[in-house]
Coordinates of C-alpha atoms and ligand atoms in Angstrom, one line a residue:
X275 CA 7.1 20.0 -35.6
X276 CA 6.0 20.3 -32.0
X277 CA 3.6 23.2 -30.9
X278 CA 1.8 24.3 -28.2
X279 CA -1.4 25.9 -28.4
X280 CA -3.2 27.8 -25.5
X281 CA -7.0 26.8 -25.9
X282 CA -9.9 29.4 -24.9
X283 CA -12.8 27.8 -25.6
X284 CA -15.0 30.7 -23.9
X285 CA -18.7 31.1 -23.5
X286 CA -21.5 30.0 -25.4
X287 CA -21.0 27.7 -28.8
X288 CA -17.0 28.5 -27.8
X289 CA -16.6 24.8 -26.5
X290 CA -18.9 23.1 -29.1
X291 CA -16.7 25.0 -31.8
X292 CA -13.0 25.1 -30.5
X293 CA -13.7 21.0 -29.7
X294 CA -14.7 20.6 -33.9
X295 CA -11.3 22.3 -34.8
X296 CA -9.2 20.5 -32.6
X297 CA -10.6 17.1 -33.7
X298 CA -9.2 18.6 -37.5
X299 CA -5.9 20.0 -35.9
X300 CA -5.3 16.3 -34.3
X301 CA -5.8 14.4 -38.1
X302 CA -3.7 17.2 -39.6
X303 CA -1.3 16.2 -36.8
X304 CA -1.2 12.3 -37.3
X305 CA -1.3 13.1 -41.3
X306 CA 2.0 15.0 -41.4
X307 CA 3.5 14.0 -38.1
X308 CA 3.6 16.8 -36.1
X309 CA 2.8 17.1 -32.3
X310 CA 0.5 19.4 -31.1
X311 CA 0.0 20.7 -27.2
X312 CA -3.4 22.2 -26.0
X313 CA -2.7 24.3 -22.8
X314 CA -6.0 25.2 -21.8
X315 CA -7.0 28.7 -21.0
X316 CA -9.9 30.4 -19.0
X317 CA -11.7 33.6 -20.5
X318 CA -14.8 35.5 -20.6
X319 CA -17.6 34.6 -18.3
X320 CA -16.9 31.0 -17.2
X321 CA -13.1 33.4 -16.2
X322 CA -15.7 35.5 -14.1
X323 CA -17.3 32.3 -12.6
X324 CA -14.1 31.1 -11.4
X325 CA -12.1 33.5 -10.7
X326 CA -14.0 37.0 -10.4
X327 CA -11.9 38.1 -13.1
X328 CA -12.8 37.9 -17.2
X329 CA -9.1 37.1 -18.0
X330 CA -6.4 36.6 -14.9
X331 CA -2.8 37.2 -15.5
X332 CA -2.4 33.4 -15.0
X333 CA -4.7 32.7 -17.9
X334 CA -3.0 35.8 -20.4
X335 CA 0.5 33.9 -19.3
X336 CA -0.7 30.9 -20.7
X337 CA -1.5 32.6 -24.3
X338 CA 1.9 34.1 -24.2
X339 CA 4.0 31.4 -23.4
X340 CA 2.8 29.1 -25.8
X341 CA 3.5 29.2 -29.8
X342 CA -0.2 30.4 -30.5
X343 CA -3.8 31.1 -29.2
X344 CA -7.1 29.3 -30.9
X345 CA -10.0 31.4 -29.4
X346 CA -13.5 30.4 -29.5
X347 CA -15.8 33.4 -28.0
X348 CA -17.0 34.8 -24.7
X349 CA -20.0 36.6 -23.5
X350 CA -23.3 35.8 -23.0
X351 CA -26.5 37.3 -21.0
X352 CA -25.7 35.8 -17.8
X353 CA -22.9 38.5 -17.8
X354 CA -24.1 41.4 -19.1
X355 CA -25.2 43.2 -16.0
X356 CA -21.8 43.0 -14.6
X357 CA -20.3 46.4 -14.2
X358 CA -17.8 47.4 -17.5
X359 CA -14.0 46.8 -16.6
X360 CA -15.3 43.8 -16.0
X361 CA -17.6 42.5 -18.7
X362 CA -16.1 39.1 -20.3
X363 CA -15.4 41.0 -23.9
X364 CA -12.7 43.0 -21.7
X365 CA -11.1 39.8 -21.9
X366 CA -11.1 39.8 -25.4
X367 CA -9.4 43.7 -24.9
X368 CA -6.6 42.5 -22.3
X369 CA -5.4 39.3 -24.6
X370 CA -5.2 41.7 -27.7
X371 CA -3.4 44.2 -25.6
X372 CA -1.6 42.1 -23.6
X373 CA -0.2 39.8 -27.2
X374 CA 0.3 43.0 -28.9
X375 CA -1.9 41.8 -31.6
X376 CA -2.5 45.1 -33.5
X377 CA -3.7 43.5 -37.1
X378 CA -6.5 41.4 -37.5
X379 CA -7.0 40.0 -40.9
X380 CA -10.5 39.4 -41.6
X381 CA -11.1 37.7 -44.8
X382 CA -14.4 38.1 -46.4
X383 CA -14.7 35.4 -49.3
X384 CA -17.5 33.7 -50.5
X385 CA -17.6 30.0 -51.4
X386 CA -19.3 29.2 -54.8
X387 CA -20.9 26.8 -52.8
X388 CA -22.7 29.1 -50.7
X389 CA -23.8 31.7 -53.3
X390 CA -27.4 30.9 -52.8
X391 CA -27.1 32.0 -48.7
X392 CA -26.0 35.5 -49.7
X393 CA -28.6 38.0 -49.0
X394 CA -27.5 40.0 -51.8
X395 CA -28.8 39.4 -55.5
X396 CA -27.2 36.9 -57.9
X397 CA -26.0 39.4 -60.2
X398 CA -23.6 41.4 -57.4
X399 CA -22.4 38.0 -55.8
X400 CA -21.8 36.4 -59.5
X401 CA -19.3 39.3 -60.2
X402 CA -17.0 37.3 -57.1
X403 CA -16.8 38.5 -53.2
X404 CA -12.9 38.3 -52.4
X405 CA -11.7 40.7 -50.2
X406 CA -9.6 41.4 -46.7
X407 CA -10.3 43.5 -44.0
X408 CA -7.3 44.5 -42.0
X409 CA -8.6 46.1 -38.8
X410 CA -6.6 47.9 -36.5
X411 CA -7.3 46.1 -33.4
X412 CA -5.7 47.3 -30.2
X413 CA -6.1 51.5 -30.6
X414 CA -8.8 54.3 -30.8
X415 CA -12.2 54.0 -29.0
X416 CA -12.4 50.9 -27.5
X417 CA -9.2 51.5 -26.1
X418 CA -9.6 55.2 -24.9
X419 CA -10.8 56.4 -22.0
X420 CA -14.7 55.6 -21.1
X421 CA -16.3 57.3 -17.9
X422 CA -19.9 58.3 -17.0
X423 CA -20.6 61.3 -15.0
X424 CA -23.2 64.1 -14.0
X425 CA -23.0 67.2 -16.2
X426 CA -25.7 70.0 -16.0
X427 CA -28.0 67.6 -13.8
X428 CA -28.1 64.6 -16.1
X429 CA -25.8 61.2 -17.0
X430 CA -23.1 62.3 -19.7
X431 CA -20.7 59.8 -20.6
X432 CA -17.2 60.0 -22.7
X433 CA -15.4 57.8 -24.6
X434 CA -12.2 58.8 -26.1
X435 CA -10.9 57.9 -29.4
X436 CA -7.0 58.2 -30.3
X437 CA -4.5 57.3 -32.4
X438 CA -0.8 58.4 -32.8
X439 CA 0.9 58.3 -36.1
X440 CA 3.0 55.5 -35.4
X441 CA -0.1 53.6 -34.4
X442 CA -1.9 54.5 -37.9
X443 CA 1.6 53.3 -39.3
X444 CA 2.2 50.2 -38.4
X445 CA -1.3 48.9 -39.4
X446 CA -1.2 50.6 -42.8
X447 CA 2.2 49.3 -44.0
X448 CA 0.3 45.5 -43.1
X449 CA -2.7 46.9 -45.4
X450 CA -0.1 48.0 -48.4
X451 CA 2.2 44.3 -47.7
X452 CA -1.2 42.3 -47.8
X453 CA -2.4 44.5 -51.1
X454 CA 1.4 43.7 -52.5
X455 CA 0.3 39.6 -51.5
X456 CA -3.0 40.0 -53.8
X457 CA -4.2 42.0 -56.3
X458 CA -2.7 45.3 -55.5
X459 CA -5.5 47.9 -54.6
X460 CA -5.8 49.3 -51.2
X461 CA -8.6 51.0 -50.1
X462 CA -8.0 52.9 -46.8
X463 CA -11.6 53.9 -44.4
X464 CA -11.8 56.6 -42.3
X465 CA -14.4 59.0 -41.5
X466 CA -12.3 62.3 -42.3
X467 CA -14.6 64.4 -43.1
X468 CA -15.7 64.9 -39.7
X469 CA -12.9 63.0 -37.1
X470 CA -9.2 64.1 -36.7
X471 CA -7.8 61.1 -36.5
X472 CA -8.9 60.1 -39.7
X473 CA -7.1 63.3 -40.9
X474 CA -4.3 61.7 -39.4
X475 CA -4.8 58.1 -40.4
X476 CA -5.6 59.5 -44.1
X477 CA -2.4 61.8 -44.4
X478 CA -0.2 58.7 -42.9
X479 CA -1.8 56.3 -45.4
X480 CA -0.5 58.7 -48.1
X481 CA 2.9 59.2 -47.4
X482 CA 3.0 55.6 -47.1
X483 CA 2.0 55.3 -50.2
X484 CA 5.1 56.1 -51.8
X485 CA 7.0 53.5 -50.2
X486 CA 4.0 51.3 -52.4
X487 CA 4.2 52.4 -55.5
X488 CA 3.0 48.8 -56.8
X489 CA -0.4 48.9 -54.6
X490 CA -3.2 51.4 -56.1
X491 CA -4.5 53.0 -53.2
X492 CA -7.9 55.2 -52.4
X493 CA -9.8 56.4 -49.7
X494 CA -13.3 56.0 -49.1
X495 CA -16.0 57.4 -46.0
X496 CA -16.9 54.7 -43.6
X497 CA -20.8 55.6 -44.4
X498 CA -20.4 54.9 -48.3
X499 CA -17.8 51.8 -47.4
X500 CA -21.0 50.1 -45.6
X501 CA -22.8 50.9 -48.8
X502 CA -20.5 49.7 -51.1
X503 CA -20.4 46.3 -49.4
X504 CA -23.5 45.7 -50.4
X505 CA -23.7 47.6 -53.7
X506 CA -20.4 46.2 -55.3
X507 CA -18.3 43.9 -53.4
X508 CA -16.3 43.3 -56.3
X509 CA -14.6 46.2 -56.0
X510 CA -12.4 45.7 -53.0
X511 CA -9.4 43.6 -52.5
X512 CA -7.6 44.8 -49.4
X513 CA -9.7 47.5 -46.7
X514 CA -7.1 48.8 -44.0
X515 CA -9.5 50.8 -40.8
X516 CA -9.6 51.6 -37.6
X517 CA -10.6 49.9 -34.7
X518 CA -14.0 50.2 -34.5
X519 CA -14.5 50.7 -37.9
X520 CA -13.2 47.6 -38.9
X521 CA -15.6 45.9 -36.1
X522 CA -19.1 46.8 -38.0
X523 CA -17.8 46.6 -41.4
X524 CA -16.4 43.1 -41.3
X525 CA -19.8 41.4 -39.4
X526 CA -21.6 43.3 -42.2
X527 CA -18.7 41.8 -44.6
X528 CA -19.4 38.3 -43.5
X529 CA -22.9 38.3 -44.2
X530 CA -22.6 38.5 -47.8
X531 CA -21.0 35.7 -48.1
X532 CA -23.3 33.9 -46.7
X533 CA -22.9 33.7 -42.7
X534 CA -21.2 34.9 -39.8
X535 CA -20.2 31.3 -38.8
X536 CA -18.2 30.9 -41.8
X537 CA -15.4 33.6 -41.2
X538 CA -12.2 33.0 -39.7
X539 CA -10.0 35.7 -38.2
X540 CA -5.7 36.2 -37.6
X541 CA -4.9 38.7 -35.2
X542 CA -1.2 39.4 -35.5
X543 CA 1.5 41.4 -33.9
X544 CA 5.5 41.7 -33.8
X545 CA 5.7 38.0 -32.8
X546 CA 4.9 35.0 -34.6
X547 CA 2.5 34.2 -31.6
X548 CA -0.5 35.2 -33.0
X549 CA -4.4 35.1 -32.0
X550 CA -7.0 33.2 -34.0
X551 CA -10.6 33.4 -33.9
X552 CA -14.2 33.4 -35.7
X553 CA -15.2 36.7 -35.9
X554 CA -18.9 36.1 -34.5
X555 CA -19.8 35.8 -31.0
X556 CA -20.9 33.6 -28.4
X557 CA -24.4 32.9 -30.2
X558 CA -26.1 32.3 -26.5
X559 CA -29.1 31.7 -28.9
X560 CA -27.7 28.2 -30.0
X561 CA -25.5 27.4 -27.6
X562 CA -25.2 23.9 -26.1
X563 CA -27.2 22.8 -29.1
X564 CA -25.1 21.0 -31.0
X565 CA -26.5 23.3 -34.1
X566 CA -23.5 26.0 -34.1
X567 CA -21.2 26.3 -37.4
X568 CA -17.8 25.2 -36.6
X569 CA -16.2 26.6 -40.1
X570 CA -14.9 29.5 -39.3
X571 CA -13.4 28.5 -36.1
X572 CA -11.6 25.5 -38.0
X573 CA -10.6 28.0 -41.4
X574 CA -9.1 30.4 -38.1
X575 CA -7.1 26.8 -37.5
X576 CA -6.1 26.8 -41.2
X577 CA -4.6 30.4 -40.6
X578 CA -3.0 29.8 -37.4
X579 CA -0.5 26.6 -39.6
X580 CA -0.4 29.1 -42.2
X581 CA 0.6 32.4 -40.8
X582 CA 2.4 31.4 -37.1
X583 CA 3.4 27.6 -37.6
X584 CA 4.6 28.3 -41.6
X585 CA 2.4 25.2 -42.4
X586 CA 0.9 26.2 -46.0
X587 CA 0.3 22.5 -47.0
X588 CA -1.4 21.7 -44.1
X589 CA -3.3 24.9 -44.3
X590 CA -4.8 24.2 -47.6
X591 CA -5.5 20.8 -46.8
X592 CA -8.5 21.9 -44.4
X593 CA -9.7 25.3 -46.8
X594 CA -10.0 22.1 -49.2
X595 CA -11.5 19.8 -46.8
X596 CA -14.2 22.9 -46.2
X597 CA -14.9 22.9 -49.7
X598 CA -15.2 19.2 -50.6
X599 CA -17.9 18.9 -47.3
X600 CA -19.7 22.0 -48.6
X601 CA -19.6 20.5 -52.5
X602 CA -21.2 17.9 -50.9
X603 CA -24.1 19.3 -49.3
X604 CA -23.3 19.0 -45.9
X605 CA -24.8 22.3 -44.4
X606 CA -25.1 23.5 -40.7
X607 CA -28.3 25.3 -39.6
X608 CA -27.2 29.1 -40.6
X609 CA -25.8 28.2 -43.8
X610 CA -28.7 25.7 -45.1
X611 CA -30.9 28.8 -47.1
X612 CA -31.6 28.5 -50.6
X613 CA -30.8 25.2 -51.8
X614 CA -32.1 21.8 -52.9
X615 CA -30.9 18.7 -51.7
X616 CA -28.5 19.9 -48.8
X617 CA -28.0 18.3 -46.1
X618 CA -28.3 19.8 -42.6
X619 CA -25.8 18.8 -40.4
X620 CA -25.0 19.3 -36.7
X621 CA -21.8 20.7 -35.4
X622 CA -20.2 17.7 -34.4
X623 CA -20.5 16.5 -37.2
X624 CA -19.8 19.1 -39.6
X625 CA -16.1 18.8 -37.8
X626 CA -15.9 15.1 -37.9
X627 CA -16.7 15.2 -42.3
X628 CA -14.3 18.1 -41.9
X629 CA -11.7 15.9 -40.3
X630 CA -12.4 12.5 -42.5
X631 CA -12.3 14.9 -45.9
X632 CA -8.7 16.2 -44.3
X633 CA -7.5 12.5 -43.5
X634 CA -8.0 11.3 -46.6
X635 CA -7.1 14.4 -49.1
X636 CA -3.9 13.4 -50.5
Ligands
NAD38 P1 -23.2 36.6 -32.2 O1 -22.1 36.6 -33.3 O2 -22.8 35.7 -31.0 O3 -24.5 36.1 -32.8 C1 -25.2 36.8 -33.8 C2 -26.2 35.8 -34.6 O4 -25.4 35.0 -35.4 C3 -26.9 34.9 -33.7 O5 -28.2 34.7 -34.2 C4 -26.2 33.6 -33.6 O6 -26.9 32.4 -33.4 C5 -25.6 33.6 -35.0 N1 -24.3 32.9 -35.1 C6 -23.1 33.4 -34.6 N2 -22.1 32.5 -34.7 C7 -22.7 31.4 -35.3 C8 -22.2 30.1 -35.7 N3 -20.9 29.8 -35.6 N4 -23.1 29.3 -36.2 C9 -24.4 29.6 -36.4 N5 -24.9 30.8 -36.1 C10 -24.1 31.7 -35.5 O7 -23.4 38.1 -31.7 P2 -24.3 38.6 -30.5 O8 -25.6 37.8 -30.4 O9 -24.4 40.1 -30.8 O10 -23.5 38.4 -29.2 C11 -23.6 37.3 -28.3 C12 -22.5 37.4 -27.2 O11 -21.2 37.3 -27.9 C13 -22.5 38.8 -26.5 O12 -22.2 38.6 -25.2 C14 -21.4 39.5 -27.2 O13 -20.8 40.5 -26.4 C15 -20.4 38.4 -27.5 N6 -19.4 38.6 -28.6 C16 -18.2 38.0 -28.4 C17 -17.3 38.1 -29.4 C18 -16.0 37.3 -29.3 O14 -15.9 36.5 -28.4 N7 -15.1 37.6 -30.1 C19 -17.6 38.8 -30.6 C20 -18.9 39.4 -30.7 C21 -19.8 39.3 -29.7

């Protein structure tokens, strides 16, 4: 099969990471004899270097003429005093928007492997973290109107949440088809005891329900969800939220399983052209150190032959590859806590044992 790929490698670790899932891409390539195309892509703040802009129409053509989009992350101090329309995570807002990629699948699982880098106590992780976040991703706040202005003599500012019913729709019916897929409980998070649109997003989640009579569904407060995370993990299997909610829960999500670096994302729309990420950031702290994980930029490669290329082997050749490296100790930097004999390991070459344990799977 022959695909093209638009690359944004970003700000920050982006380039160090993107480059570690590309080397696996290319032996996953050679292994099954496909040919893969890397269009590159500007975004962020190198976008605003260049071209004044965090994400050109030249660059969002790019990412929607070719067959997919592997994202590594933008942003970064040098860029935050720029004024807001034109901050590099806008960027990140105009290629969602502009893809139509309105469910992003966060997965939050944790490997057996990295049970001892869990914050939380043996006894909650023993009982299994497995769970899905499905995140409405191109609605409510952070796609509302924002403004500042003067109001009684001092700085107000605004920012305006909505969501219309066929908006809460389309997202839920991906929560109930990706409960169907597992284990059949749905857990829908709103904050309805104060917001009206989650009134809205509960009652459409309900009737839904009926078309899902399989999937076991229940509500729960976005305050208790973030407690729950950490109280009983076991207890979810698919969470479907909101915008912003979805946001915090899933960084908070990815920590118990150990780090931030290890979680890949899918952002998905109408089209088989979909958007695949980490879900951390830029980490300006590390980058151009060579130190950054590369995992969950090379597990949001794994998603991208599974879910837009319909490449399931080759998918579950690298989630194996990740696992055989880890089994062996190999560890990068945020991922090394709590046990004996591990090996740190820098990002380059996390990718490259990555990319040798894919070659020579069978
Ligand atoms: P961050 O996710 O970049 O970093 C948080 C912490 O996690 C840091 O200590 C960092 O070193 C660590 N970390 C993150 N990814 C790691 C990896 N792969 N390996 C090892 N350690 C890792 O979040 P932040 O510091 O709040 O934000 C930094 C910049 O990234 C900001 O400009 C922010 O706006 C931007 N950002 C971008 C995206 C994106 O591109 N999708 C997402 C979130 C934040």
């Amino acid at each position: 099969m022959n695909k093209t790929i638009a690359v944004i490698r970003g700000d920050g670790i982006g380039p160090e990471i993107v480059n570690e899932a590309i080397k696996v891409l290319e032996v996953v390539a050679k292994k099954y004899g496909h040919s893969f195309s890397y269009v590159d892509a500007d975004m962020g703040g190198c976008a605003i270097d260049k071209y004044g802009d965090p994400l050109p129409q030249s660059e969002l053509d790019k990412c929607l003429a070719a067959d997919s989009v592997l994202l590594g992350a933008v942003g970064g101090p040098k860029w935050d005093s720029v004024p807001g329309n034109m901050r590099p995570e806008k960027g990140l807002l105009r290629i969602r928007a502009g893809m139509g990629v309105y469910s992003n699948n966060r997965p939050a699982k944790i490997w057996p492997q990295l049970a001892a880098a869990s914050p939380l106590k043996p006894e909650i992780v023993e009982k299994g973290i497995d769970f899905i976040i499905v995140r409405e991703l191109i609605g409510g706040i952070y796609f509302g109107d924002h403004k500042t202005f003067d109001e009684n003599g001092e700085k107000t500012s605004e920012d305006v949440m909505k969501y219309s019913e066929s908006e809460i729709e389309r997202i839920g019916r991906i929560g109930f088809e990706t409960a169907r897929k597992r284990r059949k409980k749905l857990c829908s998070v709103e904050k309805s005891n104060v917001l009206d649109t989650s009134r809205l997003w509960k009652s459409v989640m309900h009737r839904l329900a009926g078309e899902y009579p399989d999937v076991e569904l229940s509500d729960m407060l976005v305050d208790n969800c973030a407690m729950q995370i950490v109280k009983n993990p076991a207890q979810f299997d698919v969470i479907v939220t909101e915008n912003m909610f979805g946001d915090i829960l899933s960084d908070e999500a990815s920590m118990i399983t150990g780090s931030i670096g290890m979680i890949p994302s899918s952002s998905l729309g109408a089209t088989s052209n979909g958007l695949y990420e980490p879900i951390h950031g830029s980490a300006p702290d590390i980058a151009g150190q060579d130190t950054a994980n590369p995992i969950g930029t090379i597990l949001s490669a794994a998603m991208m032959l599974r879910f837009s290329f319909d490449m399931p082997k080759e998918a579950d050749d690298i989630e194996e590859a990740v696992g055989k490296v880890l089994s062996e100790g190999y560890r990068t930097g945020d991922i090394i806590g709590g046990g004996e004999g591990l090996k740190l390991t820098k990002c380059s070459e996390m990718g490259s044992l990555i990319a040798e344990a894919v070659k020579n799977s069978r």
